[in-house]
Coordinates of C-alpha atoms in Angstrom, one line a residue:
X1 CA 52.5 82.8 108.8
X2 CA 55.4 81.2 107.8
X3 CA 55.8 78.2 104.9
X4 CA 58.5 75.5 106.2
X5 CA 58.2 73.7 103.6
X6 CA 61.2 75.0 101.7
X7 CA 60.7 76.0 98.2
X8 CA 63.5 75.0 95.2
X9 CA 62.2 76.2 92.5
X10 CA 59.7 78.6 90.9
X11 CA 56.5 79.6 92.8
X12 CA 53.7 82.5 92.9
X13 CA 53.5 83.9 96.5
X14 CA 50.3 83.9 98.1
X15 CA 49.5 87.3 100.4
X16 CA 50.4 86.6 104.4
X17 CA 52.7 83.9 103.9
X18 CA 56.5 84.2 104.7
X19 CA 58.9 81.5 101.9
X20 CA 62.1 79.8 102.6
X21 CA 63.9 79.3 99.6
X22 CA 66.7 77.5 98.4
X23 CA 68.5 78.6 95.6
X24 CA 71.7 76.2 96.2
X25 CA 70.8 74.4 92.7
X26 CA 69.8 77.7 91.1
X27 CA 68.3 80.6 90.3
X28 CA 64.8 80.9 91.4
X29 CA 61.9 83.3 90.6
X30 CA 59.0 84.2 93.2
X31 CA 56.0 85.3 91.4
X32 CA 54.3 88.0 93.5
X33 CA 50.3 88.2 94.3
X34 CA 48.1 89.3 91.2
X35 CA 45.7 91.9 91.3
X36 CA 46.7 92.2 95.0
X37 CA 44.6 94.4 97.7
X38 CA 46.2 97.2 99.8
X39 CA 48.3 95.7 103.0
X40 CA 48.9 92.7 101.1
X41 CA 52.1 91.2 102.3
X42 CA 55.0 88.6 101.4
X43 CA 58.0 87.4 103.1
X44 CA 61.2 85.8 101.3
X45 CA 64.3 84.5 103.7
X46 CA 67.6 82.5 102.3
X47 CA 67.1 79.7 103.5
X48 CA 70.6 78.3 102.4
X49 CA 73.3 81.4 102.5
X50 CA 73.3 81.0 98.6
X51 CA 71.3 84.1 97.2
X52 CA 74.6 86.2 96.0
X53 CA 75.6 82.9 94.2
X54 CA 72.1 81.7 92.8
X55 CA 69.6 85.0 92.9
X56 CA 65.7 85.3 93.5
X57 CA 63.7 86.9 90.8
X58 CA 61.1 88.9 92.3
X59 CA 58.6 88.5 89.3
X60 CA 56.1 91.7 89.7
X61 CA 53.0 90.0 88.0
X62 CA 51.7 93.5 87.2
X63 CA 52.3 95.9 89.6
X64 CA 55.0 97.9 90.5
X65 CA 57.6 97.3 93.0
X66 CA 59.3 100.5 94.7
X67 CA 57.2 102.5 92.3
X68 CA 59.0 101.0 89.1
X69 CA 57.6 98.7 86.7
X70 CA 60.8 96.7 86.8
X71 CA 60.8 93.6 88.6
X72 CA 63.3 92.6 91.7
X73 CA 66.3 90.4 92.6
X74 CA 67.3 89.1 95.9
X75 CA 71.4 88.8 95.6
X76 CA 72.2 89.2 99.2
X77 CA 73.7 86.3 101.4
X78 CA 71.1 85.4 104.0
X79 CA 69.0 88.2 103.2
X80 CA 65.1 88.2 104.1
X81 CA 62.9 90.9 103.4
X82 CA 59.2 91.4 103.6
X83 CA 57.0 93.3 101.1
X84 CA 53.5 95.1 102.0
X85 CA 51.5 96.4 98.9
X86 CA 50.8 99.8 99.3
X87 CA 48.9 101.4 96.2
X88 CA 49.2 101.6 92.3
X89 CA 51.9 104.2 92.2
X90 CA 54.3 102.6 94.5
X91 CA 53.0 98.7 94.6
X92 CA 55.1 96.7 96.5
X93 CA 57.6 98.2 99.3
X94 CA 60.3 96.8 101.5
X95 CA 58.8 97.0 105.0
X96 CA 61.3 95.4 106.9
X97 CA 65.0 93.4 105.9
X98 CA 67.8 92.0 107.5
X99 CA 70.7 89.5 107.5
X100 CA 71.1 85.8 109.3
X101 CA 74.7 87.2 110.1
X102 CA 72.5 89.9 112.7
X103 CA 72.1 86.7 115.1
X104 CA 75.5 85.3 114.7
X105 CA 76.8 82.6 117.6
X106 CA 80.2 83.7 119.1
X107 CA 83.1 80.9 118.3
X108 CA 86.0 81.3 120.2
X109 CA 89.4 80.1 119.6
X110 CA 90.3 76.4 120.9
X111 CA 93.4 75.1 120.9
X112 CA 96.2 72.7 122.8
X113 CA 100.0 72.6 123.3
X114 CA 102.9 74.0 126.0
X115 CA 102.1 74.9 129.4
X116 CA 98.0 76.5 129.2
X117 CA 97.2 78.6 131.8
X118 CA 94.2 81.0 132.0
X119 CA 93.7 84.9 133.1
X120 CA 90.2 85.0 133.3
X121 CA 88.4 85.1 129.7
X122 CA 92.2 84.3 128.3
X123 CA 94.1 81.1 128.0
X124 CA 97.7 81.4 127.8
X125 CA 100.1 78.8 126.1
X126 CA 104.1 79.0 127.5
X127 CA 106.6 77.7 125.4
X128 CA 110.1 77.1 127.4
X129 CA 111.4 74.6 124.4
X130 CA 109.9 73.6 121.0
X131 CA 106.7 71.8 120.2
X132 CA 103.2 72.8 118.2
X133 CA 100.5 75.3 119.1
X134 CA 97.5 73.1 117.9
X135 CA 94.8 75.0 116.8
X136 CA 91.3 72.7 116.0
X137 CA 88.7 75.7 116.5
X138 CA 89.6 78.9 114.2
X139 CA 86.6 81.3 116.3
X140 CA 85.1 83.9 114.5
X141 CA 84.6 87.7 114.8
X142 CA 81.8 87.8 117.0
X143 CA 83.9 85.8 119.8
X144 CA 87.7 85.2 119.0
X145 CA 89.9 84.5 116.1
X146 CA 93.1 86.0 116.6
X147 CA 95.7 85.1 119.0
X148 CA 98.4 87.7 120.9
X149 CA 102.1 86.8 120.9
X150 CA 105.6 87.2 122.9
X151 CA 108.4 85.7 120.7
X152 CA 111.7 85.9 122.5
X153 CA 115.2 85.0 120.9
X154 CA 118.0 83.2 122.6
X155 CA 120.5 85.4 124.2
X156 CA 124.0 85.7 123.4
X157 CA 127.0 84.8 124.6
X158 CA 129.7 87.2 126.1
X159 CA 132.8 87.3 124.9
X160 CA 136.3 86.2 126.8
X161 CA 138.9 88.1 128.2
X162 CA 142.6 87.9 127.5
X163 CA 145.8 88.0 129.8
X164 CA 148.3 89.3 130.4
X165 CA 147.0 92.2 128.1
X166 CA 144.2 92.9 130.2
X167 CA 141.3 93.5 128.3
X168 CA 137.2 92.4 129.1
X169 CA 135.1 91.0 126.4
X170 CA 132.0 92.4 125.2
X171 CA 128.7 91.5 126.6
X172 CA 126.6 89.3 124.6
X173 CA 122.9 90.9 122.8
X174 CA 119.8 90.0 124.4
X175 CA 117.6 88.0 122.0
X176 CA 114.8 89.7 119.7
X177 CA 111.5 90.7 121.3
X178 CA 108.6 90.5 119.8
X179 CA 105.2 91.2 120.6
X180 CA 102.0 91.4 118.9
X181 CA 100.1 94.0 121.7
X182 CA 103.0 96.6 122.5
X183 CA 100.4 99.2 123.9
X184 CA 98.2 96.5 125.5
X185 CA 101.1 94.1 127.8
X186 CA 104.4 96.0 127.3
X187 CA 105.0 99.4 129.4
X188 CA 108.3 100.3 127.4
X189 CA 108.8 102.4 124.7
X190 CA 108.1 99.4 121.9
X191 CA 106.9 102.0 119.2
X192 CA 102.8 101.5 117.5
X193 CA 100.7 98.3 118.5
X194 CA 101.1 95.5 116.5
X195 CA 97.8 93.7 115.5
X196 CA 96.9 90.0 116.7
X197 CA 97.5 87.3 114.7
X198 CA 94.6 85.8 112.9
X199 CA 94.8 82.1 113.0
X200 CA 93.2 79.1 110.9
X201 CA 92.6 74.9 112.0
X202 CA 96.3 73.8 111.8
X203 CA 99.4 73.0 113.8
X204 CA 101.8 75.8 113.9
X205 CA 105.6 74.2 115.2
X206 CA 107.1 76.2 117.8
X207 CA 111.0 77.4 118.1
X208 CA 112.4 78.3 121.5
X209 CA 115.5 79.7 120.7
X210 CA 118.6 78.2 122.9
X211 CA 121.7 81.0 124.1
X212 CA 124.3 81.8 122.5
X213 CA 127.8 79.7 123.8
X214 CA 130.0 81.9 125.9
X215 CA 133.5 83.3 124.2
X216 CA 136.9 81.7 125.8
X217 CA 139.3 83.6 127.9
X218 CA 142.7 83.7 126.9
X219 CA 146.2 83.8 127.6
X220 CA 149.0 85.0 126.3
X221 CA 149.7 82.6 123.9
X222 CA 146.0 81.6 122.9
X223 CA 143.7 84.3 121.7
X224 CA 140.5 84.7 123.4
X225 CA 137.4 84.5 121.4
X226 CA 133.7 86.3 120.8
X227 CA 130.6 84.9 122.3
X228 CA 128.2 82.9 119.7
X229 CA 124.9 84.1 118.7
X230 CA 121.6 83.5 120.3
X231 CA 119.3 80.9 118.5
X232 CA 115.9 82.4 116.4
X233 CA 112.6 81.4 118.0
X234 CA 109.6 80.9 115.7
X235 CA 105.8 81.2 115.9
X236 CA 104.0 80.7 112.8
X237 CA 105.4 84.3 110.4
X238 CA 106.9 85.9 113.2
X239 CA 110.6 85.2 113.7
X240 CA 112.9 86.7 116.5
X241 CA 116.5 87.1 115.8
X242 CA 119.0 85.2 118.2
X243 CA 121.4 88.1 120.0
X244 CA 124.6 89.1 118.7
X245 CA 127.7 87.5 120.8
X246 CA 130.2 89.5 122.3
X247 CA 133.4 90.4 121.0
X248 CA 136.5 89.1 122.0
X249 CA 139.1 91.4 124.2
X250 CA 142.5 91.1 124.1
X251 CA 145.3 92.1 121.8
X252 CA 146.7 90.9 119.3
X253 CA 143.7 88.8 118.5
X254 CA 141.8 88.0 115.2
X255 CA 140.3 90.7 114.0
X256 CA 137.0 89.6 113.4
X257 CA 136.7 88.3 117.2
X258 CA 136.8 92.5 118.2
X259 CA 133.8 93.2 116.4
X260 CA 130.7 92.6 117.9
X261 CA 128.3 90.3 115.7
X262 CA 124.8 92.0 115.0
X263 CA 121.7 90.2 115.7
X264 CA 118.1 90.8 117.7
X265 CA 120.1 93.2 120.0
X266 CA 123.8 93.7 119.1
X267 CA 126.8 92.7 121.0
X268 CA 128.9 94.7 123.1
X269 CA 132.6 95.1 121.5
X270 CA 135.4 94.1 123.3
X271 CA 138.6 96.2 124.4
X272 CA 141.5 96.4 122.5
X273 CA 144.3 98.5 121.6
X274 CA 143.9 100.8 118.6
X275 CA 140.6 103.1 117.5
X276 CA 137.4 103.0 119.8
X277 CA 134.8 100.6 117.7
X278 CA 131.1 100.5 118.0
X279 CA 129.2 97.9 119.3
X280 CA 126.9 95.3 117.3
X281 CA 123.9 96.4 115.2
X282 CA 120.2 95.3 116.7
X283 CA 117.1 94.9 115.0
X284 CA 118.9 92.3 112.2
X285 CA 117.2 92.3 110.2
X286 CA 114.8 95.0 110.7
X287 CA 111.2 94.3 111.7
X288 CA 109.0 97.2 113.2
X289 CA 108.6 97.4 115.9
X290 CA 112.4 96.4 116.3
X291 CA 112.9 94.0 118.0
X292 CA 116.5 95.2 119.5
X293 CA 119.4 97.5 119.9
X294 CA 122.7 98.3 119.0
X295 CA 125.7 96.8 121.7
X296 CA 128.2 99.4 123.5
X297 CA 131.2 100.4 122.2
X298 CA 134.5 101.4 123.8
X299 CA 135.6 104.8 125.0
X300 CA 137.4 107.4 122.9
X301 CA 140.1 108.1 125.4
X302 CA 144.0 106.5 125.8
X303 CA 143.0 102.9 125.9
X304 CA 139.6 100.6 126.2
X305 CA 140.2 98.2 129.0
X306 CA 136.8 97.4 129.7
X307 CA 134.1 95.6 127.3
X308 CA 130.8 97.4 126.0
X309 CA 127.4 95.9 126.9
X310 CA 125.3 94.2 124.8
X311 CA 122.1 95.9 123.6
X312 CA 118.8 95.1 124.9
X313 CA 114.9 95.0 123.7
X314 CA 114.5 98.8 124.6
X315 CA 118.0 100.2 125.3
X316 CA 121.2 99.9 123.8
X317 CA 124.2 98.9 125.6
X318 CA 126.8 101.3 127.6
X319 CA 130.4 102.2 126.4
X320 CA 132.9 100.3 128.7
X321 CA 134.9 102.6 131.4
X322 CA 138.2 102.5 130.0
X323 CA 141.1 103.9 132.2
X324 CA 139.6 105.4 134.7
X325 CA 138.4 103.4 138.0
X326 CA 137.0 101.4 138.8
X327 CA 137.3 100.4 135.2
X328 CA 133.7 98.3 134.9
X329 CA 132.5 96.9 131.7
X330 CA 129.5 98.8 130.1
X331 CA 125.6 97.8 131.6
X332 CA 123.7 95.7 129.2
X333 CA 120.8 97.6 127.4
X334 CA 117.4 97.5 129.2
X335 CA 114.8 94.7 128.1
X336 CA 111.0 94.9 128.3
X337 CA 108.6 94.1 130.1
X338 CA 105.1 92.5 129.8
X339 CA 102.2 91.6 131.5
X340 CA 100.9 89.2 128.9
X341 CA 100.9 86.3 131.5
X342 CA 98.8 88.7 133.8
X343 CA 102.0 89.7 135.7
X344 CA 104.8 91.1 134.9
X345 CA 108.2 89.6 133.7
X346 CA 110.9 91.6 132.2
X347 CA 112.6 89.8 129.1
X348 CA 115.7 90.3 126.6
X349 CA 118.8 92.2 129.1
X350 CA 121.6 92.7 127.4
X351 CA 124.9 91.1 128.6
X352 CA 127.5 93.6 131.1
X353 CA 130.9 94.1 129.0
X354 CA 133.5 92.3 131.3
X355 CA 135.6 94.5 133.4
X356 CA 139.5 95.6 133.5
X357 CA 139.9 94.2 137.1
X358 CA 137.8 91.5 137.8
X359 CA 134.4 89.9 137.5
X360 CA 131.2 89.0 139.0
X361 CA 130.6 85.3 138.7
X362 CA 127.8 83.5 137.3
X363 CA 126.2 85.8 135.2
X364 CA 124.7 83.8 132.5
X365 CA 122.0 85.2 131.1
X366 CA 118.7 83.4 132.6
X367 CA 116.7 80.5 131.2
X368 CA 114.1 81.3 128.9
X369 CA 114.5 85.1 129.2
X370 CA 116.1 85.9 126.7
X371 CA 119.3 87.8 128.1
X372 CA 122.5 88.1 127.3
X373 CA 125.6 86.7 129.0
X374 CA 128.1 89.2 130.2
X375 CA 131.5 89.2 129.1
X376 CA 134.4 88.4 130.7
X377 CA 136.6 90.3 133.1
X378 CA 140.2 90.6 133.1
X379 CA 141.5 89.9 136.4
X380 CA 144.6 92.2 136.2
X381 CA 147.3 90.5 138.4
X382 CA 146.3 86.9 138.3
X383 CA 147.7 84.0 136.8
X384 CA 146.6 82.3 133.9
X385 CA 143.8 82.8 131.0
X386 CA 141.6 85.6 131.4
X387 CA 138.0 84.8 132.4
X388 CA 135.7 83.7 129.7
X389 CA 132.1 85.4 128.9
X390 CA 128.9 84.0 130.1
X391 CA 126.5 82.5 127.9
X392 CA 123.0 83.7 126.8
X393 CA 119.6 82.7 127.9
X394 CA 117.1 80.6 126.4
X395 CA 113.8 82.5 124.6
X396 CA 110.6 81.6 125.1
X397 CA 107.1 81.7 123.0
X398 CA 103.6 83.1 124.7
X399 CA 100.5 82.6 123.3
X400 CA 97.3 84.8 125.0
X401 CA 93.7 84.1 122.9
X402 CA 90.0 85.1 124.4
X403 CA 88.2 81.4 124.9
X404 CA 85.1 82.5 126.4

């Protein structure tokens, strides 16, 4: 039988009883039985979770315990163990032990803030501008605490296209993707899975990264000009990189505006007289998985009249068409998609490079998507500026946790 009166200091067990002890104050030492008969048994349980910090002394009062004339400490957290008296040569053996941890209660993540939906056992938090993912219950192992994540950038914007030279801007880089389950949601090539993110009782602020501002066409006497970088968007340590804007096409312009900027995903370059150019690097700075590619370039032939695409989450953006018809800007990269929202949605496109002879309209890169805008197109033959780029898309922030 057990003893609920809970002991707090030093006592001599008596045979059949089970002891609660408290050792929060300190050390205790539990006398065993004296003289005691075969089958004799005692019981010890921590009562307070405080054994490793403030040990129980079993005191062996004669006989041996485990067949050594030594006596016993108890130095385990929430440990109880029961001892059955056996014979002279072995004494007192452990019959049966075990830990409070065995019967643990599942705690599951609780928290508030965005747009919550659920997916069965999941809640989901959308973010579609800033504010704080509240967490006020931390869980534990046996239920939840980690949380999944989608962090997408801002896209970029595309840059503009210039008369009467003729030349399409680059398309902007789609903003960095980031994900915390890239085998569990995403079914692109993202690389390894990335582990949840533990989390503790705190607010965490939230970025939604805006897009990038779309580069200006221009005329003969005004330059055109690149498209501007995606915003970052933030979740507690994980950061996504805004896109890279698209370069500027045109010529004579400034020569930074014909390099692509880097970013999440690079830009596309822009067309311009004089040696073929690369587009913009992704994954700036690195992370791994990355969370972009590089932007298209221009084609190595007798002039680059059309703009490169801006890279995307899992592809990087095409060279521009150059000469030959029908003279389209280069496709944006490809983005990813994920089913972390229980269906699926397809996030950071890069920007199309703006074409030699004209240009599909409206082709901003979608709110909170991440995408990039494409760049302008040249509209050979008509009056005025050439077209400008298109700017980016907003990110977003996800936020998947088990709750029951």
């Amino acid at each position: 039988s057990w003893d609920t009166t809970v002991k707090t200091s030093g006592f001599t067990a008596v045979s059949g009883v089970g002891y609660f002890v408290n050792t929060t104050s300190g050390a205790i030492t539990v006398t065993l039985p004296a003289s005691p008969d075969a089958g004799a048994v005692v019981a010890v349980k921590d009562y307070a979770n405080t054994f490793d910090t403030n040990n129980v002394t079993l005191a062996r009062n004669g006989s041996n315990i485990g067949g050594v004339a030594v006596d016993a400490t108890l130095s385990v957290e929430g440990l109880a163990v029961t001892l059955v008296y056996v014979d002279a040569t072995k004494g007192w053996l452990v019959t049966d032990d075990g830990l409070q941890t065995s019967t643990s209660t599942a705690q599951y993540v609780t928290a508030t803030g965005g747009t919550i939906t659920e997916d069965g056992n999941f809640k989901i938090h959308t973010f579609t501008g800033p504010g704080t993912f509240t967490v006020s219950c931390a869980g534990n192992a046996c239920g939840s605490n980690s949380v999944d994540y989608l962090v997408v950038a801002g896209g970029a914007g595309g840059g503009g296209a210039a008369l009467p030279n003729e030349r399409g801007g680059g398309g902007g880089g789609a903003g960095g993707f980031r994900e915390s389950a890239g085998c569990g949601y995403t079914s692109s090539p993202l690389g390894a899975c990335v582990s949840a993110l533990p989390v503790t009782v705190q607010g965490y602020p939230i970025t939604v990264g805006s897009g990038g501002a779309a580069g200006g066409g221009g005329p003969a006497t005004s330059p055109s000009t690149k498209g501007t970088n995606g915003a970052n968007s933030v979740f507690s340590t994980i950061i996504s990189t805004g896109g890279g804007g698209g370069a500027a096409g045109g010529y004579p312009v400034p020569p930074c505006n014909v390099i692509a900027n880097t970013g999440g995903s690079g830009g596309g370059v822009a067309s311009t007289d004089g040696a073929p150019r690369s587009g913009g690097a992704g994954n700036t700075p690195p992370v791994s998985p990355p969370q972009g590619q590089p932007g298209g370039g221009t084609r190595p032939d007798n002039d680059y009249l059309a703009g490169g695409g801006g890279g995307g989450a899992t592809g990087s953006g095409d060279i521009g068409q150059g000469c030959a018809p029908p003279f389209n800007g280069g496709p944006g990269g490809a983005g990813a998609t994920t089913n972390i929202t229980a269906s699926p949605v397809t996030y950071s496109v890069g920007g199309r490079g703006g074409a030699w002879d004209g240009d599909a309209p409206n082709e901003d890169g979608g709110a909170n998507t991440g995408t990039g805008g494409a760049g302008g197109g040249a509209n050979v033959g008509a009056p005025g500026n050439g077209n400008p780029g298109n700017t980016g898309g907003s990110g977003i922030v996800i936020i998947r946790y088990k709750f029951q």
